[in-house]
mmCIF file of C-alpha atoms in Angstrom:
data_model
loop_
_atom_site.group_PDB
_atom_site.id
_atom_site.type_symbol
_atom_site.label_atom_id
_atom_site.label_comp_id
_atom_site.label_asym_id
_atom_site.label_seq_id
_atom_site.Cartn_x
_atom_site.Cartn_y
_atom_site.Cartn_z
ATOM 1 C CA MET Y 1 105.963 85.396 95.628
ATOM 2 C CA CYS Y 2 105.447 87.444 92.518
ATOM 3 C CA PRO Y 3 104.150 86.658 89.025
ATOM 4 C CA ASP Y 4 107.350 88.118 87.631
ATOM 5 C CA ASP Y 5 109.524 84.992 87.459
ATOM 6 C CA ARG Y 6 112.620 87.040 86.697
ATOM 7 C CA ARG Y 7 112.218 89.082 89.863
ATOM 8 C CA ARG Y 8 111.619 85.997 91.980
ATOM 9 C CA THR Y 9 114.479 84.044 90.399
ATOM 10 C CA ALA Y 10 116.903 86.946 90.830
ATOM 11 C CA LEU Y 11 116.017 87.189 94.513
ATOM 12 C CA GLN Y 12 116.403 83.447 94.981
ATOM 13 C CA HIS Y 13 119.846 83.589 93.373
ATOM 14 C CA ARG Y 14 120.870 86.398 95.719
ATOM 15 C CA PHE Y 15 119.914 84.373 98.783
ATOM 16 C CA VAL Y 16 121.570 81.214 97.463
ATOM 17 C CA ALA Y 17 124.803 83.187 97.173
ATOM 18 C CA LEU Y 18 124.549 84.528 100.741
ATOM 19 C CA ASP Y 19 126.244 82.587 103.522
ATOM 20 C CA GLY Y 20 123.948 80.895 105.999
ATOM 21 C CA PHE Y 21 120.746 80.836 103.918
ATOM 22 C CA ASP Y 22 118.924 77.862 102.399
ATOM 23 C CA VAL Y 23 116.141 78.549 99.889
ATOM 24 C CA LEU Y 24 113.217 76.144 100.307
ATOM 25 C CA PRO Y 25 110.951 75.250 97.351
ATOM 26 C CA TYR Y 26 107.466 76.738 97.513
ATOM 27 C CA ASP Y 27 104.707 74.127 97.820
ATOM 28 C CA LYS Y 28 101.244 75.605 98.436
ATOM 29 C CA GLU Y 29 99.804 72.151 99.182
ATOM 30 C CA ARG Y 30 102.358 71.260 101.852
ATOM 31 C CA PRO Y 31 104.141 74.455 102.936
ATOM 32 C CA GLN Y 32 107.386 73.914 104.794
ATOM 33 C CA GLN Y 33 108.351 75.641 108.041
ATOM 34 C CA PRO Y 34 110.897 78.293 107.074
ATOM 35 C CA ASP Y 35 112.494 80.746 109.474
ATOM 36 C CA LEU Y 36 111.670 83.598 107.092
ATOM 37 C CA LEU Y 37 109.306 84.303 104.198
ATOM 38 C CA VAL Y 38 110.700 86.676 101.571
ATOM 39 C CA ALA Y 39 108.335 88.363 99.101
ATOM 40 C CA ALA Y 40 109.580 90.248 96.037
ATOM 41 C CA ILE Y 41 106.674 92.518 95.103
ATOM 42 C CA ASP Y 42 105.667 95.595 93.149
ATOM 43 C CA ARG Y 43 102.337 97.373 92.879
ATOM 44 C CA GLU Y 44 101.246 95.160 89.965
ATOM 45 C CA CYS Y 45 101.504 91.926 91.967
ATOM 46 C CA VAL Y 46 100.710 93.226 95.433
ATOM 47 C CA TRP Y 47 97.420 91.342 95.791
ATOM 48 C CA VAL Y 48 98.868 88.129 94.403
ATOM 49 C CA ALA Y 49 101.520 88.337 97.116
ATOM 50 C CA HIS Y 50 98.761 89.025 99.642
ATOM 51 C CA ARG Y 51 96.860 85.866 98.644
ATOM 52 C CA ILE Y 52 99.975 83.694 98.769
ATOM 53 C CA ALA Y 53 100.984 85.061 102.156
ATOM 54 C CA SER Y 54 97.455 84.497 103.490
ATOM 55 C CA SER Y 55 97.633 80.868 102.416
ATOM 56 C CA LEU Y 56 100.870 80.515 104.395
ATOM 57 C CA GLU Y 57 99.610 82.050 107.651
ATOM 58 C CA SER Y 58 99.860 78.657 109.347
ATOM 59 C CA VAL Y 59 103.621 78.724 108.771
ATOM 60 C CA HIS Y 60 103.984 81.498 111.398
ATOM 61 C CA ALA Y 61 107.233 82.830 109.899
ATOM 62 C CA PRO Y 62 108.106 86.548 109.800
ATOM 63 C CA THR Y 63 107.906 88.138 106.348
ATOM 64 C CA LEU Y 64 110.457 90.389 104.627
ATOM 65 C CA LEU Y 65 109.242 92.471 101.687
ATOM 66 C CA VAL Y 66 111.731 93.321 98.929
ATOM 67 C CA VAL Y 67 110.499 96.162 96.711
ATOM 68 C CA ASP Y 68 112.010 98.055 93.782
ATOM 69 C CA LYS Y 69 110.636 101.357 95.091
ATOM 70 C CA PRO Y 70 108.038 102.567 97.585
ATOM 71 C CA PHE Y 71 104.443 102.702 96.356
ATOM 72 C CA ALA Y 72 101.188 103.703 98.008
ATOM 73 C CA GLU Y 73 99.745 100.188 98.088
ATOM 74 C CA LEU Y 74 102.727 99.064 100.168
ATOM 75 C CA ALA Y 75 100.826 100.117 103.275
ATOM 76 C CA GLY Y 76 98.241 97.452 102.521
ATOM 77 C CA VAL Y 77 100.870 94.747 102.101
ATOM 78 C CA MET Y 78 102.044 95.315 105.664
ATOM 79 C CA TRP Y 79 98.726 93.896 106.779
ATOM 80 C CA PHE Y 80 99.649 90.337 105.905
ATOM 81 C CA GLY Y 81 102.184 90.318 108.671
ATOM 82 C CA ALA Y 82 105.355 91.792 107.201
ATOM 83 C CA GLN Y 83 107.979 92.686 109.772
ATOM 84 C CA GLY Y 84 110.566 94.128 107.417
ATOM 85 C CA ILE Y 85 110.770 96.122 104.183
ATOM 86 C CA ILE Y 86 113.929 96.655 102.139
ATOM 87 C CA LEU Y 87 114.670 97.981 98.650
ATOM 88 C CA SER Y 88 115.932 95.535 96.028
ATOM 89 C CA SER Y 89 118.779 97.970 95.328
ATOM 90 C CA ALA Y 90 120.216 97.279 98.804
ATOM 91 C CA SER Y 91 123.633 95.633 98.876
ATOM 92 C CA ASP Y 92 123.944 91.917 99.556
ATOM 93 C CA GLY Y 93 125.326 92.777 102.983
ATOM 94 C CA GLU Y 94 122.282 94.916 103.820
ATOM 95 C CA LEU Y 95 119.938 92.232 102.504
ATOM 96 C CA SER Y 96 121.673 89.558 104.559
ATOM 97 C CA ASP Y 97 121.694 91.628 107.755
ATOM 98 C CA THR Y 98 118.042 92.623 107.344
ATOM 99 C CA ALA Y 99 116.942 89.059 106.608
ATOM 100 C CA ARG Y 100 118.720 87.757 109.710
ATOM 101 C CA LEU Y 101 117.152 90.433 111.914
ATOM 102 C CA VAL Y 102 113.635 89.864 110.569
ATOM 103 C CA ALA Y 103 114.082 86.098 110.968
ATOM 104 C CA GLN Y 104 114.721 86.882 114.657
ATOM 105 C CA HIS Y 105 111.431 88.848 114.693
ATOM 106 C CA ALA Y 106 113.070 92.268 114.554
ATOM 107 C CA THR Y 107 111.127 95.109 112.936
ATOM 108 C CA VAL Y 108 113.224 96.600 110.137
ATOM 109 C CA ILE Y 109 112.387 99.221 107.514
ATOM 110 C CA SER Y 110 114.855 100.994 105.274
ATOM 111 C CA GLU Y 111 115.418 104.722 105.711
ATOM 112 C CA GLU Y 112 114.671 105.348 102.015
ATOM 113 C CA ILE Y 113 111.148 103.997 102.443
ATOM 114 C CA LEU Y 114 110.413 105.978 105.607
ATOM 115 C CA ALA Y 115 111.636 109.132 103.881
ATOM 116 C CA ASP Y 116 109.568 108.608 100.715
ATOM 117 C CA ASP Y 117 106.721 111.102 100.264
ATOM 118 C CA ARG Y 118 104.312 108.390 99.128
ATOM 119 C CA LEU Y 119 104.529 106.831 102.576
ATOM 120 C CA SER Y 120 104.347 110.056 104.556
ATOM 121 C CA MET Y 121 100.919 111.456 103.685
ATOM 122 C CA GLY Y 122 99.538 111.046 107.183
ATOM 123 C CA LYS Y 123 97.050 108.311 106.351
ATOM 124 C CA LEU Y 124 98.457 105.307 104.472
ATOM 125 C CA ALA Y 125 99.081 102.870 107.312
ATOM 126 C CA PHE Y 126 96.010 104.060 109.144
ATOM 127 C CA GLU Y 127 93.501 103.899 106.288
ATOM 128 C CA TRP Y 128 93.973 100.152 106.101
ATOM 129 C CA SER Y 129 92.763 99.721 109.656
ATOM 130 C CA VAL Y 130 89.557 101.610 110.492
ATOM 131 C CA ASP Y 131 87.485 104.235 108.741
ATOM 132 C CA ARG Y 132 88.181 107.314 110.821
ATOM 133 C CA ASP Y 133 90.555 110.234 110.985
ATOM 134 C CA ALA Y 134 94.137 109.459 112.001
ATOM 135 C CA GLY Y 135 94.417 112.660 114.032
ATOM 136 C CA SER Y 136 91.309 111.806 116.053
ATOM 137 C CA ALA Y 137 92.665 108.348 116.778
ATOM 138 C CA LEU Y 138 95.915 109.903 117.965
ATOM 139 C CA ASP Y 139 94.002 112.270 120.252
ATOM 140 C CA ALA Y 140 92.285 109.268 121.864
ATOM 141 C CA LEU Y 141 95.615 107.925 123.118
ATOM 142 C CA SER Y 142 96.764 108.568 126.654
ATOM 143 C CA GLU Y 143 99.927 110.572 127.232
ATOM 144 C CA ARG Y 144 101.872 107.414 128.089
ATOM 145 C CA GLU Y 145 100.539 105.549 125.041
ATOM 146 C CA ARG Y 146 101.651 108.402 122.825
ATOM 147 C CA GLU Y 147 105.097 108.329 124.460
ATOM 148 C CA VAL Y 148 105.363 104.616 123.724
ATOM 149 C CA LEU Y 149 104.177 105.150 120.133
ATOM 150 C CA GLU Y 150 106.835 107.801 119.559
ATOM 151 C CA LEU Y 151 109.553 105.514 120.925
ATOM 152 C CA ILE Y 152 108.309 102.638 118.781
ATOM 153 C CA GLY Y 153 108.565 105.013 115.836
ATOM 154 C CA THR Y 154 112.227 105.593 116.589
ATOM 155 C CA GLY Y 155 112.801 101.842 116.268
ATOM 156 C CA ARG Y 156 113.501 101.117 119.927
ATOM 157 C CA ASN Y 157 112.581 97.694 121.261
ATOM 158 C CA ASN Y 158 110.484 96.956 124.353
ATOM 159 C CA ALA Y 159 113.469 96.638 126.680
ATOM 160 C CA GLU Y 160 114.899 99.970 125.511
ATOM 161 C CA ILE Y 161 111.530 101.696 125.885
ATOM 162 C CA ALA Y 162 111.114 100.202 129.362
ATOM 163 C CA ALA Y 163 114.514 101.559 130.412
ATOM 164 C CA LEU Y 164 113.731 105.038 129.077
ATOM 165 C CA LEU Y 165 110.322 105.193 130.770
ATOM 166 C CA TRP Y 166 111.375 103.447 133.991
ATOM 167 C CA VAL Y 167 108.751 100.717 133.658
ATOM 168 C CA SER Y 168 108.883 96.949 133.104
ATOM 169 C CA SER Y 169 109.058 95.301 129.680
ATOM 170 C CA ASN Y 170 105.711 93.653 130.425
ATOM 171 C CA THR Y 171 104.174 97.085 130.938
ATOM 172 C CA VAL Y 172 105.553 98.254 127.606
ATOM 173 C CA ARG Y 173 104.249 95.097 125.929
ATOM 174 C CA SER Y 174 100.785 95.865 127.293
ATOM 175 C CA HIS Y 175 100.995 99.431 125.966
ATOM 176 C CA VAL Y 176 102.007 98.137 122.532
ATOM 177 C CA GLN Y 177 99.063 95.743 122.436
ATOM 178 C CA ARG Y 178 96.670 98.522 123.464
ATOM 179 C CA LEU Y 179 98.112 100.820 120.791
ATOM 180 C CA MET Y 180 97.518 98.241 118.077
ATOM 181 C CA ARG Y 181 93.997 97.636 119.374
ATOM 182 C CA LYS Y 182 93.095 101.350 119.701
ATOM 183 C CA LEU Y 183 94.575 102.310 116.339
ATOM 184 C CA GLY Y 184 93.447 99.153 114.578
ATOM 185 C CA LEU Y 185 96.997 98.497 113.383
ATOM 186 C CA ARG Y 186 98.073 94.897 112.977
ATOM 187 C CA ASN Y 187 101.734 94.876 113.944
ATOM 188 C CA ARG Y 188 104.738 96.865 115.098
ATOM 189 C CA LEU Y 189 105.784 97.764 111.568
ATOM 190 C CA CYS Y 190 102.422 99.486 111.040
ATOM 191 C CA LEU Y 191 102.976 101.444 114.272
ATOM 192 C CA VAL Y 192 106.398 102.599 113.020
ATOM 193 C CA ILE Y 193 104.914 103.763 109.698
ATOM 194 C CA PHE Y 194 102.003 105.464 111.477
ATOM 195 C CA ALA Y 195 104.298 107.376 113.825
ATOM 196 C CA HIS Y 196 106.363 108.645 110.897
ATOM 197 C CA GLU Y 197 103.327 109.500 108.764
ATOM 198 C CA LEU Y 198 101.937 111.738 111.490
ATOM 199 C CA GLY Y 199 105.293 113.421 112.031
ATOM 200 C CA LEU Y 200 105.694 112.160 115.600
ATOM 201 C CA VAL Y 201 109.248 111.055 114.902
ATOM 202 C CA ASP Y 202 112.146 112.745 113.161
ATOM 203 C CA LEU Y 203 113.907 110.425 110.734
ATOM 204 C CA ASP Y 204 117.259 111.515 112.196
ATOM 205 C CA ASP Y 205 116.158 110.071 115.555
ATOM 206 C CA THR Y 206 115.238 106.664 114.131
ATOM 207 C CA VAL Y 207 117.336 103.665 115.035
ATOM 208 C CA LEU Y 208 117.233 99.996 114.074
ATOM 209 C CA SER Y 209 114.874 97.991 116.253
ATOM 210 C CA GLY Y 210 116.112 94.891 117.998
ATOM 211 C CA ASP Y 211 112.603 93.764 118.941
#
């Protein structure tokens, strides 16, 4: 999903070599029903990837982004439904594990990306949603909604959050939906980025989500 054929071909070869993965040919006229969409992107082809992903929305498959390095426009790419982001320098084992988790609708983001200054300026994920101050939006959340946001930021899934807060998973799911609606953020990955950008979560406290 990138104009750079070498980048795309290299990624295809990596997946072909991994056990348990079949690479399907891309056909924009008659898209197949994959378990996972994988996009190799950089800042030069970010909008091309966005257009391709938009044309495949009917496929309803989770998307994994593979990037050479973090870049500011990456926040915008999350808006076409990505559930995972990993660096291309990751080992084959890390790539395989991440792809399997995202295919199961887990939310996965590499530590190197969360720790990168370009994605921790307090506004990137938020500025793609609504035109108002991130701090004001945070202040509009209830105490419980903020608690849930912080736990989402640590990577915990709904069941884990429910156990920590002594509520049902359905209650947590409702809180998550309200958070996305109030903040104007499209998915759980955006909530994770937002929580880290505003310093609500310490990177040392972040775990891998199983949601």
